[in-house]
Tab-separated table of C-alpha atoms in Angstrom:
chain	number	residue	atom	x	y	z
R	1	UNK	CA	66.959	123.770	268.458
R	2	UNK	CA	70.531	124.237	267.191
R	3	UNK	CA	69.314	126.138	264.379
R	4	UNK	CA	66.888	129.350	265.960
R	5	UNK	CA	69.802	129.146	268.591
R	6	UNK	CA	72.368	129.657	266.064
R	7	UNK	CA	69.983	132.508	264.320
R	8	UNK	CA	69.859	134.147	267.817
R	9	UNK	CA	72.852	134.464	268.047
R	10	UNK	CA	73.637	136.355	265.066
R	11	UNK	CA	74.730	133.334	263.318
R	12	UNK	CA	72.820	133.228	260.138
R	13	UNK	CA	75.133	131.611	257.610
R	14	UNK	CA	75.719	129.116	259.966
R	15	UNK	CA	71.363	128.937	261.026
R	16	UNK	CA	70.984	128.722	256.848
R	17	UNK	CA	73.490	125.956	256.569
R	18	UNK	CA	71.303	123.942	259.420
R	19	UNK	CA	68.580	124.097	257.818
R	20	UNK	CA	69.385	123.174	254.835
R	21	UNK	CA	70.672	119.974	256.305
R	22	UNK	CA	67.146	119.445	257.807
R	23	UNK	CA	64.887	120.784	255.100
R	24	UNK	CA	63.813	117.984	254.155
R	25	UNK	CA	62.648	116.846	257.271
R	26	UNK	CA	61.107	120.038	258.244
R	27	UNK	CA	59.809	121.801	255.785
R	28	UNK	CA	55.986	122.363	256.057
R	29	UNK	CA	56.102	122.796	259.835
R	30	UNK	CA	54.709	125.976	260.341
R	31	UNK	CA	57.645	126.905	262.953
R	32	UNK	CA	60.304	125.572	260.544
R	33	UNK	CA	58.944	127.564	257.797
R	34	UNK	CA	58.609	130.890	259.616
R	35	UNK	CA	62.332	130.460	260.886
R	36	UNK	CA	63.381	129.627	257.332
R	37	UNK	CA	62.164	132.472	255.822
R	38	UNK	CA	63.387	134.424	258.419
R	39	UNK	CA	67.087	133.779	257.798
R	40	UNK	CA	66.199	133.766	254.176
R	41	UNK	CA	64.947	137.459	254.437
R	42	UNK	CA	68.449	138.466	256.044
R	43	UNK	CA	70.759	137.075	254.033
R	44	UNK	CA	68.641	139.055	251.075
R	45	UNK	CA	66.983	135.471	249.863
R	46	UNK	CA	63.716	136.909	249.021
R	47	UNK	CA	62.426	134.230	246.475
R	48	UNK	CA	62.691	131.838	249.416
R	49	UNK	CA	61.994	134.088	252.115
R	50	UNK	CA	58.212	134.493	250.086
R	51	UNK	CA	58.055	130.326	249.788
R	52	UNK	CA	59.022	129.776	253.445
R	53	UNK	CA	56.932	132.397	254.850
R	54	UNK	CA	53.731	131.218	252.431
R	55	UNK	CA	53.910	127.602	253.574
R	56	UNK	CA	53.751	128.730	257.063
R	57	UNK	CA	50.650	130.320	257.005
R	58	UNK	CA	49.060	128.080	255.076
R	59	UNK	CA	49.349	125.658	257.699
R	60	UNK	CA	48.903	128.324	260.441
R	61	UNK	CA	46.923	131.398	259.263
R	62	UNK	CA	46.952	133.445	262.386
R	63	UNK	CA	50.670	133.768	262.459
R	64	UNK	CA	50.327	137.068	262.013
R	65	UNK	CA	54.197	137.570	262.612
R	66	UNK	CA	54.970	135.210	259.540
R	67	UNK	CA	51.507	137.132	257.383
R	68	UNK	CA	53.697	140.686	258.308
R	69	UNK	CA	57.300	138.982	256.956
R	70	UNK	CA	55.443	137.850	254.384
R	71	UNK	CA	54.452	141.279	253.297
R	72	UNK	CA	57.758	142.915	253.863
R	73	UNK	CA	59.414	139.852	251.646
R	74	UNK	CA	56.627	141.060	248.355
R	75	UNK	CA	57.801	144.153	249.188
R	76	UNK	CA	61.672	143.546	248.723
R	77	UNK	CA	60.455	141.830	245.250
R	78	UNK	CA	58.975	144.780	244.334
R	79	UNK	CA	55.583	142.973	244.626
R	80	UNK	CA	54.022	145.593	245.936
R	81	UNK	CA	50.146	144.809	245.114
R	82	UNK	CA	50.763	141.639	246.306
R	83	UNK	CA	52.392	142.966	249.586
R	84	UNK	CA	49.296	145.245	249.782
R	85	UNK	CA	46.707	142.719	249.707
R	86	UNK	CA	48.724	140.474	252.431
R	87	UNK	CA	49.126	143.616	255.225
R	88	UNK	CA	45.240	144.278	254.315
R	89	UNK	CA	44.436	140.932	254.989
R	90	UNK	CA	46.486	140.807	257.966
R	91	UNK	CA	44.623	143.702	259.583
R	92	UNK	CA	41.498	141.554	259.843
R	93	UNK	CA	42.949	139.292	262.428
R	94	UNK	CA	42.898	139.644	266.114
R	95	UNK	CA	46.565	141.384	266.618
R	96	UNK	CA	48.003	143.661	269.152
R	97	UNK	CA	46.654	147.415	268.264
R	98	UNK	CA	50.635	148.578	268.733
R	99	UNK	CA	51.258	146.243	265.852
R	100	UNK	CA	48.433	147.389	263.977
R	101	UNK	CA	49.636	151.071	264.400
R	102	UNK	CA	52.742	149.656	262.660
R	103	UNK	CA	51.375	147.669	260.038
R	104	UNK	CA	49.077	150.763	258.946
R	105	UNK	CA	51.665	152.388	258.706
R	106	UNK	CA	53.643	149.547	256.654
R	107	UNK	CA	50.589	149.351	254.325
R	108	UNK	CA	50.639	153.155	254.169
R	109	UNK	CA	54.283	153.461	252.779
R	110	UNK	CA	53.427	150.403	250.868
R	111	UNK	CA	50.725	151.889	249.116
R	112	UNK	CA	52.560	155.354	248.384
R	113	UNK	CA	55.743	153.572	247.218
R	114	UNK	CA	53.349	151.063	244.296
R	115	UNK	CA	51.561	154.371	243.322
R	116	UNK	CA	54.688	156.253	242.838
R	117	UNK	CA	55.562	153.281	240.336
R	118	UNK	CA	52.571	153.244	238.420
R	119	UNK	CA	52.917	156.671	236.216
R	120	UNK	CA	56.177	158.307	236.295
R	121	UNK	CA	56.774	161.017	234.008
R	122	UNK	CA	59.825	163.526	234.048
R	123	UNK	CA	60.349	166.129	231.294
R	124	UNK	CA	63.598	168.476	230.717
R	125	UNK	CA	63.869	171.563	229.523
R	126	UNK	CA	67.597	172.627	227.442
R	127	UNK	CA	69.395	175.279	226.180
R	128	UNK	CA	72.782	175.103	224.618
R	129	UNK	CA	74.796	177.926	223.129
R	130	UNK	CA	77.928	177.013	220.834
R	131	UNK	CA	80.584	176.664	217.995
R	132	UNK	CA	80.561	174.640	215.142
R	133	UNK	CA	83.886	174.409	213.375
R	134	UNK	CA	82.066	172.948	210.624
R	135	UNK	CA	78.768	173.064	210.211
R	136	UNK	CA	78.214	171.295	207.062
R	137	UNK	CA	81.066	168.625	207.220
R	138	UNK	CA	82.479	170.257	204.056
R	139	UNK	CA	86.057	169.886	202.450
R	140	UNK	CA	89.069	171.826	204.334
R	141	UNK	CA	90.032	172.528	200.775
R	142	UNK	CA	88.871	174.168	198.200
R	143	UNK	CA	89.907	171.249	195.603
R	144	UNK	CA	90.358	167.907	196.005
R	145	UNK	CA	92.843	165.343	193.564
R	146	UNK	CA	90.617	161.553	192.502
R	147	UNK	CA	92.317	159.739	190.276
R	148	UNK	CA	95.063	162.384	189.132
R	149	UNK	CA	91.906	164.964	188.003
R	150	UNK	CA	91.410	168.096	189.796
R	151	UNK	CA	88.203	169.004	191.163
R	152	UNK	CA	87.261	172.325	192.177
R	153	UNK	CA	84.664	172.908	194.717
R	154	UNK	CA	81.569	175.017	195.694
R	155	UNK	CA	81.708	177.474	198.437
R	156	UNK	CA	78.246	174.727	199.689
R	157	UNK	CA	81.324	171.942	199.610
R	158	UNK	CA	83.699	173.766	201.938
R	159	UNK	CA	84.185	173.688	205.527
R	160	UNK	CA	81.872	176.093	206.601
R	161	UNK	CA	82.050	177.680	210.938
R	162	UNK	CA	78.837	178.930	212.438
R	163	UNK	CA	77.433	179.914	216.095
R	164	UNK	CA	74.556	177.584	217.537
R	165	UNK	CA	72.139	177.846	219.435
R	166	UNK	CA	70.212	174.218	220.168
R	167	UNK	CA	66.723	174.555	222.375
R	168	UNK	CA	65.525	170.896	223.369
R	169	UNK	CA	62.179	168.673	224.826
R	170	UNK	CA	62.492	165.379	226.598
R	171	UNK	CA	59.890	163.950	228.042
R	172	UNK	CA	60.205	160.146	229.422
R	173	UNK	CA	57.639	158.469	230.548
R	174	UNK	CA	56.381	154.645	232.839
R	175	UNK	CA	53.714	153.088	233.541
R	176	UNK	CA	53.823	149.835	235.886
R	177	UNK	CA	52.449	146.422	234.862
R	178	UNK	CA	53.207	144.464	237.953
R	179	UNK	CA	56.537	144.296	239.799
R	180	UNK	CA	58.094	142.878	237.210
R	181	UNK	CA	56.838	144.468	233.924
R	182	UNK	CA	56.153	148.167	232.493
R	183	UNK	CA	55.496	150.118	229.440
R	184	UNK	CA	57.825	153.057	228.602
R	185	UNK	CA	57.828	156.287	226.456
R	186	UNK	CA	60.877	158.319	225.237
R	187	UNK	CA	60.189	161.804	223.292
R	188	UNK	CA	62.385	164.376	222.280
R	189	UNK	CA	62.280	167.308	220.306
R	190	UNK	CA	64.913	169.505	219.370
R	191	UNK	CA	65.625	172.945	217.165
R	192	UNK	CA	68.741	174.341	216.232
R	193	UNK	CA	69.637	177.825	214.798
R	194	UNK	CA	72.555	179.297	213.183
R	195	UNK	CA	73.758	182.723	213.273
R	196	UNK	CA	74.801	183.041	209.958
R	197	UNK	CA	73.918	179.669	207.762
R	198	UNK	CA	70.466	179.165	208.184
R	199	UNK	CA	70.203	176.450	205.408
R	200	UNK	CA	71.768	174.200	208.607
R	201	UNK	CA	68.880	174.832	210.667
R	202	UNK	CA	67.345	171.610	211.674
R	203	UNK	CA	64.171	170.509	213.316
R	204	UNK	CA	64.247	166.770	214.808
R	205	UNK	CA	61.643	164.958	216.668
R	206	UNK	CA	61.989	161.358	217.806
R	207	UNK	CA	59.553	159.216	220.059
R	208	UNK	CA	60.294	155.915	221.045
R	209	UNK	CA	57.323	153.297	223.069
R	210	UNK	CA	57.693	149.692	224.173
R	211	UNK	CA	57.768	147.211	226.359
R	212	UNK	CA	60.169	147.034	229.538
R	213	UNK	CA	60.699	143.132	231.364
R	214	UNK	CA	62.942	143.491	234.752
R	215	UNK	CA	63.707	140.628	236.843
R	216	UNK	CA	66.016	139.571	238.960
R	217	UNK	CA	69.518	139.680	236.705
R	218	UNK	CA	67.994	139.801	234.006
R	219	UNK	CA	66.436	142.648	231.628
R	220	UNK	CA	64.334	142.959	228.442
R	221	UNK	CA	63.322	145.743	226.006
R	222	UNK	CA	61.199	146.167	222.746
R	223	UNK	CA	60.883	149.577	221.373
R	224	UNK	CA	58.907	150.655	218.640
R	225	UNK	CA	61.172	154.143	217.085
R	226	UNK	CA	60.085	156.877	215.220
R	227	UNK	CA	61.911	160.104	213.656
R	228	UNK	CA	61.284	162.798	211.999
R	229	UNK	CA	64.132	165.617	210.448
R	230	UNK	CA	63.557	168.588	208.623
R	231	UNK	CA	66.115	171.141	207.495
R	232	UNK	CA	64.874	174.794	206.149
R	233	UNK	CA	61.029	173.989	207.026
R	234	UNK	CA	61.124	171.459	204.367
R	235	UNK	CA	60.835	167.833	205.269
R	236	UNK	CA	64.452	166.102	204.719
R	237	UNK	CA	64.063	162.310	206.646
R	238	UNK	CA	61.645	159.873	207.942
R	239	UNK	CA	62.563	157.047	209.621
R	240	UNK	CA	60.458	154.068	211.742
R	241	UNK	CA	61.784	151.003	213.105
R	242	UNK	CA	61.867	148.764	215.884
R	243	UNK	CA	64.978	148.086	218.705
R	244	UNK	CA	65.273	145.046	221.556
R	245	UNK	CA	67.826	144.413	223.836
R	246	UNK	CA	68.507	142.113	226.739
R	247	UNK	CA	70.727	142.791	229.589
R	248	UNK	CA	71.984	140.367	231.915
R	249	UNK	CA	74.020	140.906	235.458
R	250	UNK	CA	76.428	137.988	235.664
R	251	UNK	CA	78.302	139.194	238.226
R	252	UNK	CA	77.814	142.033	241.175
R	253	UNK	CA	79.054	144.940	239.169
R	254	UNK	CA	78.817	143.316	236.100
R	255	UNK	CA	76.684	142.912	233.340
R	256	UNK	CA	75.992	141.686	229.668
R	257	UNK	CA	73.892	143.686	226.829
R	258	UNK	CA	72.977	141.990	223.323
R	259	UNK	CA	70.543	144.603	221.531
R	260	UNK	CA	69.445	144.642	218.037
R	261	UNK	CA	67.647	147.264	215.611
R	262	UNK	CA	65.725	147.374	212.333
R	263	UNK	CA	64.522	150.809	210.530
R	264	UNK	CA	63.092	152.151	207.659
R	265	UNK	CA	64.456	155.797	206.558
R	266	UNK	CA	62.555	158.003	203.676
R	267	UNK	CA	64.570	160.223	202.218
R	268	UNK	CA	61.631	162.911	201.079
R	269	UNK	CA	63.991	164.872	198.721
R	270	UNK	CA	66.087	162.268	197.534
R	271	UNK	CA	64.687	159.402	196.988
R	272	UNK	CA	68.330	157.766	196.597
R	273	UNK	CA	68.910	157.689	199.941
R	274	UNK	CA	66.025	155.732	201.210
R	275	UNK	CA	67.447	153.062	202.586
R	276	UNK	CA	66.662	150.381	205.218
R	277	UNK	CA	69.436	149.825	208.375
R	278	UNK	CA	69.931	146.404	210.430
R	279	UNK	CA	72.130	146.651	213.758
R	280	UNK	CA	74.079	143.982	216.095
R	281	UNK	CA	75.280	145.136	218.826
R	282	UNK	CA	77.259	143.347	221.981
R	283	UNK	CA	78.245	145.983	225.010
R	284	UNK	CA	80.264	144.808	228.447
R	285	UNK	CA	79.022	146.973	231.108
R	286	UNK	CA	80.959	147.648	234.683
R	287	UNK	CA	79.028	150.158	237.092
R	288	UNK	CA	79.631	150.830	240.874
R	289	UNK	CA	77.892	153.686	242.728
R	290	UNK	CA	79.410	156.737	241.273
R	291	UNK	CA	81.058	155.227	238.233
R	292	UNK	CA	80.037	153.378	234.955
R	293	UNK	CA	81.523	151.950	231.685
R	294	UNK	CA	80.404	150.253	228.903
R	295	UNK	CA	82.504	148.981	225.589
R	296	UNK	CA	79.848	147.994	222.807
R	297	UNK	CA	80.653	146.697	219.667
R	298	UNK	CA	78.050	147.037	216.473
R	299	UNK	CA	77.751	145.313	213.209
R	300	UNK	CA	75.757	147.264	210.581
R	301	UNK	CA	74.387	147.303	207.058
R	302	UNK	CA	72.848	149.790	205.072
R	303	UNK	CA	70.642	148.462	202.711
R	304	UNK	CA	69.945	151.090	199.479
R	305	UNK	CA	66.200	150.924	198.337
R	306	UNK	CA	66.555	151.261	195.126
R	307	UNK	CA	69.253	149.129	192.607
R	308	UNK	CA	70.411	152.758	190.889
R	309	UNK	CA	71.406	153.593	194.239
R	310	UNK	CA	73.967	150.716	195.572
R	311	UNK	CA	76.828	152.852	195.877
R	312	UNK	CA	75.019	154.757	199.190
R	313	UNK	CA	74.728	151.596	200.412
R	314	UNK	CA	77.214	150.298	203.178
R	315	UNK	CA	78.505	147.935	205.779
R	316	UNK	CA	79.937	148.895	208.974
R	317	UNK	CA	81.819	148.033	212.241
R	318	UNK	CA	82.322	150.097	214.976
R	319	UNK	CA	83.464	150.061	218.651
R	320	UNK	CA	82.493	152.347	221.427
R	321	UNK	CA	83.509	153.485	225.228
R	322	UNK	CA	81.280	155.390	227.419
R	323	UNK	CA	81.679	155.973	230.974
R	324	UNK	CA	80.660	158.394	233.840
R	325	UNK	CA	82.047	159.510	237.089
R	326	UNK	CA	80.418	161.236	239.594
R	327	UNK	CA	83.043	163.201	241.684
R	328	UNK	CA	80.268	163.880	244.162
R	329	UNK	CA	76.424	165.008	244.225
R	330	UNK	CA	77.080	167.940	242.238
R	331	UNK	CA	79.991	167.107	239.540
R	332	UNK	CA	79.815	164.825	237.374
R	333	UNK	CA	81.735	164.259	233.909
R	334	UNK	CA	81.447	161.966	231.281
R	335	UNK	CA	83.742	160.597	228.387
R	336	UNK	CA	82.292	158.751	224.713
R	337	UNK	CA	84.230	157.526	221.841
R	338	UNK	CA	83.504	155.575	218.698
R	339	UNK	CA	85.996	154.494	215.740
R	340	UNK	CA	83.782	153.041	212.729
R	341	UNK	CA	84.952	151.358	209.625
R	342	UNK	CA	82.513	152.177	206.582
R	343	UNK	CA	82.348	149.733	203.286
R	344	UNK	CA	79.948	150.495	200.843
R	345	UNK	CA	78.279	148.184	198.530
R	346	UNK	CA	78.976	149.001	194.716
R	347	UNK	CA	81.371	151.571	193.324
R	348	UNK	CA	80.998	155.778	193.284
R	349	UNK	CA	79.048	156.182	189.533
R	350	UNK	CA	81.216	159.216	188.945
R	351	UNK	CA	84.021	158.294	190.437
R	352	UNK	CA	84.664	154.989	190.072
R	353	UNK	CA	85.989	153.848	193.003
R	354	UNK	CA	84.697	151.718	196.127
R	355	UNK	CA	84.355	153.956	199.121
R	356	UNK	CA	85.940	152.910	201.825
R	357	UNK	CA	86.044	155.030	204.873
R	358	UNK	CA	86.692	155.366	208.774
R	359	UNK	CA	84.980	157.894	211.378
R	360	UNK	CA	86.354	158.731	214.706
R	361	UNK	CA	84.874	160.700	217.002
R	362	UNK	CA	85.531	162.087	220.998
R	363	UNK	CA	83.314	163.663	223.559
R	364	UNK	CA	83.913	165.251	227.002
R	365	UNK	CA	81.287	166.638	228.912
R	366	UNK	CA	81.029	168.193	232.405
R	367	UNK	CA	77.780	168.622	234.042
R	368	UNK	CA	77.396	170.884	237.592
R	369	UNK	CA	73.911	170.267	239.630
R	370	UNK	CA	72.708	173.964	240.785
R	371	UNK	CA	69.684	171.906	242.701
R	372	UNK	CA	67.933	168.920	241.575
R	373	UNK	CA	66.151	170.816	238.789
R	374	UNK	CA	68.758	172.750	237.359
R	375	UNK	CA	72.049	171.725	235.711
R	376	UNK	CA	74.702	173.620	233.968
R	377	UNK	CA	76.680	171.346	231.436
R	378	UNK	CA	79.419	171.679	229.228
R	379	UNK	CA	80.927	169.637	226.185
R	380	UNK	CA	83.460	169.599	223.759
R	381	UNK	CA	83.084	166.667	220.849
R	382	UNK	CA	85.096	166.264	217.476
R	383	UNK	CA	84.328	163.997	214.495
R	384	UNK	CA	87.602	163.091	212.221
R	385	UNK	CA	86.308	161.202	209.011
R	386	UNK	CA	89.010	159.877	206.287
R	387	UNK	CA	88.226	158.235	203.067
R	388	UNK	CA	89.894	157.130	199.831
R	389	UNK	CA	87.612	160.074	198.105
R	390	UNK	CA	89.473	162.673	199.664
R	391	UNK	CA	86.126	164.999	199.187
R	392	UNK	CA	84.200	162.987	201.760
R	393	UNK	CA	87.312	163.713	204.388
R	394	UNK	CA	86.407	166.479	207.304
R	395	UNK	CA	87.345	167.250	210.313
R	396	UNK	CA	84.836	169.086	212.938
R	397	UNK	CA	84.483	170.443	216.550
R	398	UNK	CA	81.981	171.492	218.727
R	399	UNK	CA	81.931	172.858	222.010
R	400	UNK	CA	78.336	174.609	223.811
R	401	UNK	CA	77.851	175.485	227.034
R	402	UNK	CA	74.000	175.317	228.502
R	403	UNK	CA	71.414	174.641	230.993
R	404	UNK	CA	68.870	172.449	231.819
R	405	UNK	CA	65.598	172.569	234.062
R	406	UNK	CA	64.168	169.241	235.283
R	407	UNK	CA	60.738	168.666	236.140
């Protein structure tokens, strides 16, 4: 048969293009079918690999050889109950025992590999010490010109430096559905003192659980987000919501994001700012073994709660770049960047003017494995903002240098 003889021979594009000629004149003969899936299962095929190798034993269900392809082809679709219950079913027939030493085995690794899938939980331990150029994104000046009056401004309104130190709590967590499906938890919670202005210090927790959909090229999320801020042991911001995305590979190292978000954020202390936030956003993603990008660009609006309250209001564009580079197993550095264009919705009541404003900000960050627990990491980030209301202008940098312990 030209096309086992062309398999044999280590011919398989040229075995898969004979049988497709004669597929329909051959499929659903058992010897056909195992063959088919066969050269299906090397050239990576799976979703016919599984058809072939399933027709074949219906028609033949002591062909052990195609039952144990058939179990190694679940397996490569990460159908691993299924791949399971087809080497445990295969172990009731009348095989050679080497075989069934290796099968056992198969169904072994099998088993260990699905159980490993269905609860993983990592959690990280941080500690970062640092330099804030300015903490409370205050004025560089100590008066500011709108609309030829001079305004003179509060030591709280000017730029205002400060050592850090930032202790944080992440915990992520997933639980497998089937091959294909699984539900996910994010949590983090992070503290931050200052030497010297402790009306900066902040509390923040913020837990995220949904809904994860993975198949082939494509990918689906559904969050439902929640956050909670507090600065000076006094509640400052709520905020709930929900987030989805879909990802799509449309070519080997290439893929496709489209991911949306709705939230509601309470403002406990000011009621003013409770507000309610939609987000578009569109990313291009490019990723190879040690080395990923991803350019994302994000339509937003800021939605004030209450009418007296407009002019917090806003809409806003932006455009990111992230990417990562792994120089080998043990260095790794990382580069982010956003430029956003800020509009808000009714004019300043005091004074008078339509904000209008844009924020750009720059991170670098180096990160050294000690082992595969611990990391040492290092980053330097600054945030430039400029607006027509030269008292909303700042410019701050950080840099902190910590540690963190995975487990």
């Amino acid at each position: 048969m030209k096309i086992s003889k062309a398999f044999n021979n280590q011919k398989t594009q040229e075995a898969f293009r004979l049988a497709e000629m004669y597929f329909d004149d051959l499929a659903g003969i058992p010897e056909f079918d195992s063959l088919y899936g066969q050269i299906c299962l090397k050239l990576n095929k799976i979703d016919e690999a599984v058809f072939a190798f399933e027709r074949a034993i219906s028609e033949k269900s002591d062909d052990y050889s195609a039952y144990y392809l058939l179990a190694l082809s679940y397996a490569k679709q990460n159908n691993l109950n299924q791949s399971e219950q087809t080497l445990s079913s295969l172990l009731l027939l009348s095989i050679p025992n080497d075989l069934r030493l290796n099968i056992e085995e198969t169904l072994r690794f099998v088993k260990n590999k699905r159980q490993s899938l269905d609860s993983h939980i990592s959690q990280r331990i941080s500690v970062n010490l640092g330099h804030d150029s300015n903490v409370n994104s205050g004025s560089l000046d100590d008066r500011v010109v709108v609309s030829g009056i001079e305004i003179l401004l509060d030591e709280a309104s000017l730029e205002s430096s400060d050592r850090f130190a930032r202790f944080s709590y992440d915990l992520y967590g997933k639980w497998q559905n089937t091959q294909y499906d699984a539900w996910r938890l994010n949590f983090n919670f992070s503290q931050q003192t200052h030497h010297r202005l402790s009306q900066f210090n902040r509390n923040q927790a913020n837990v995220g659980f949904g809904y994860e959909f993975a198949k082939s090229y494509y990918r689906f999320n559904f969050l439902g987000l929640a956050s909670v801020m507090s600065l000076d042991e006094a509640t400052y911001q709520q905020q709930v919501g929900i987030a989805s995305s879909i990802e799509y590979q449309f070519l080997k190292s290439w893929a496709l994001e489209l991911n949306g978000k709705a939230s509601s954020i309470n403002n406990v202390q000011n009621e003013h700012l409770d507000s309610e936030i939609f987000e578009l956003g569109l990313g291009f993603l490019y990723f190879e073994k040690s080395f990923l990008a991803k350019v994302t660009l994000l339509n937003g609006k800021q939605n004030a709660d209450l009418p007296i309250a407009r002019h917090y209001g806003r809409d806003y564009k932006a455009a990111s770049l992230y990417f990562s580079y792994s120089f080998s197993s043990f260095h790794s550095f990382v580069f982010s960047s956003q430029y956003k264009i800020v509009e808000h919705h009714d004019i300043h009541p005091f004074f008078l003017i339509l904000r209008d404003e844009k924020m750009r900000d720059a991170s670098f960050e180096w990160r050294y494995n000690l082992s595969r627990q611990w990391q040492i990491q290092t980053r330097f980030s600054h945030y430039k903002k400029s607006s027509n209301l030269a008292i909303y202008e700042f410019d701050r940098s950080e840099l902190y240098l910590g540690a963190s312990y995975d487990f």
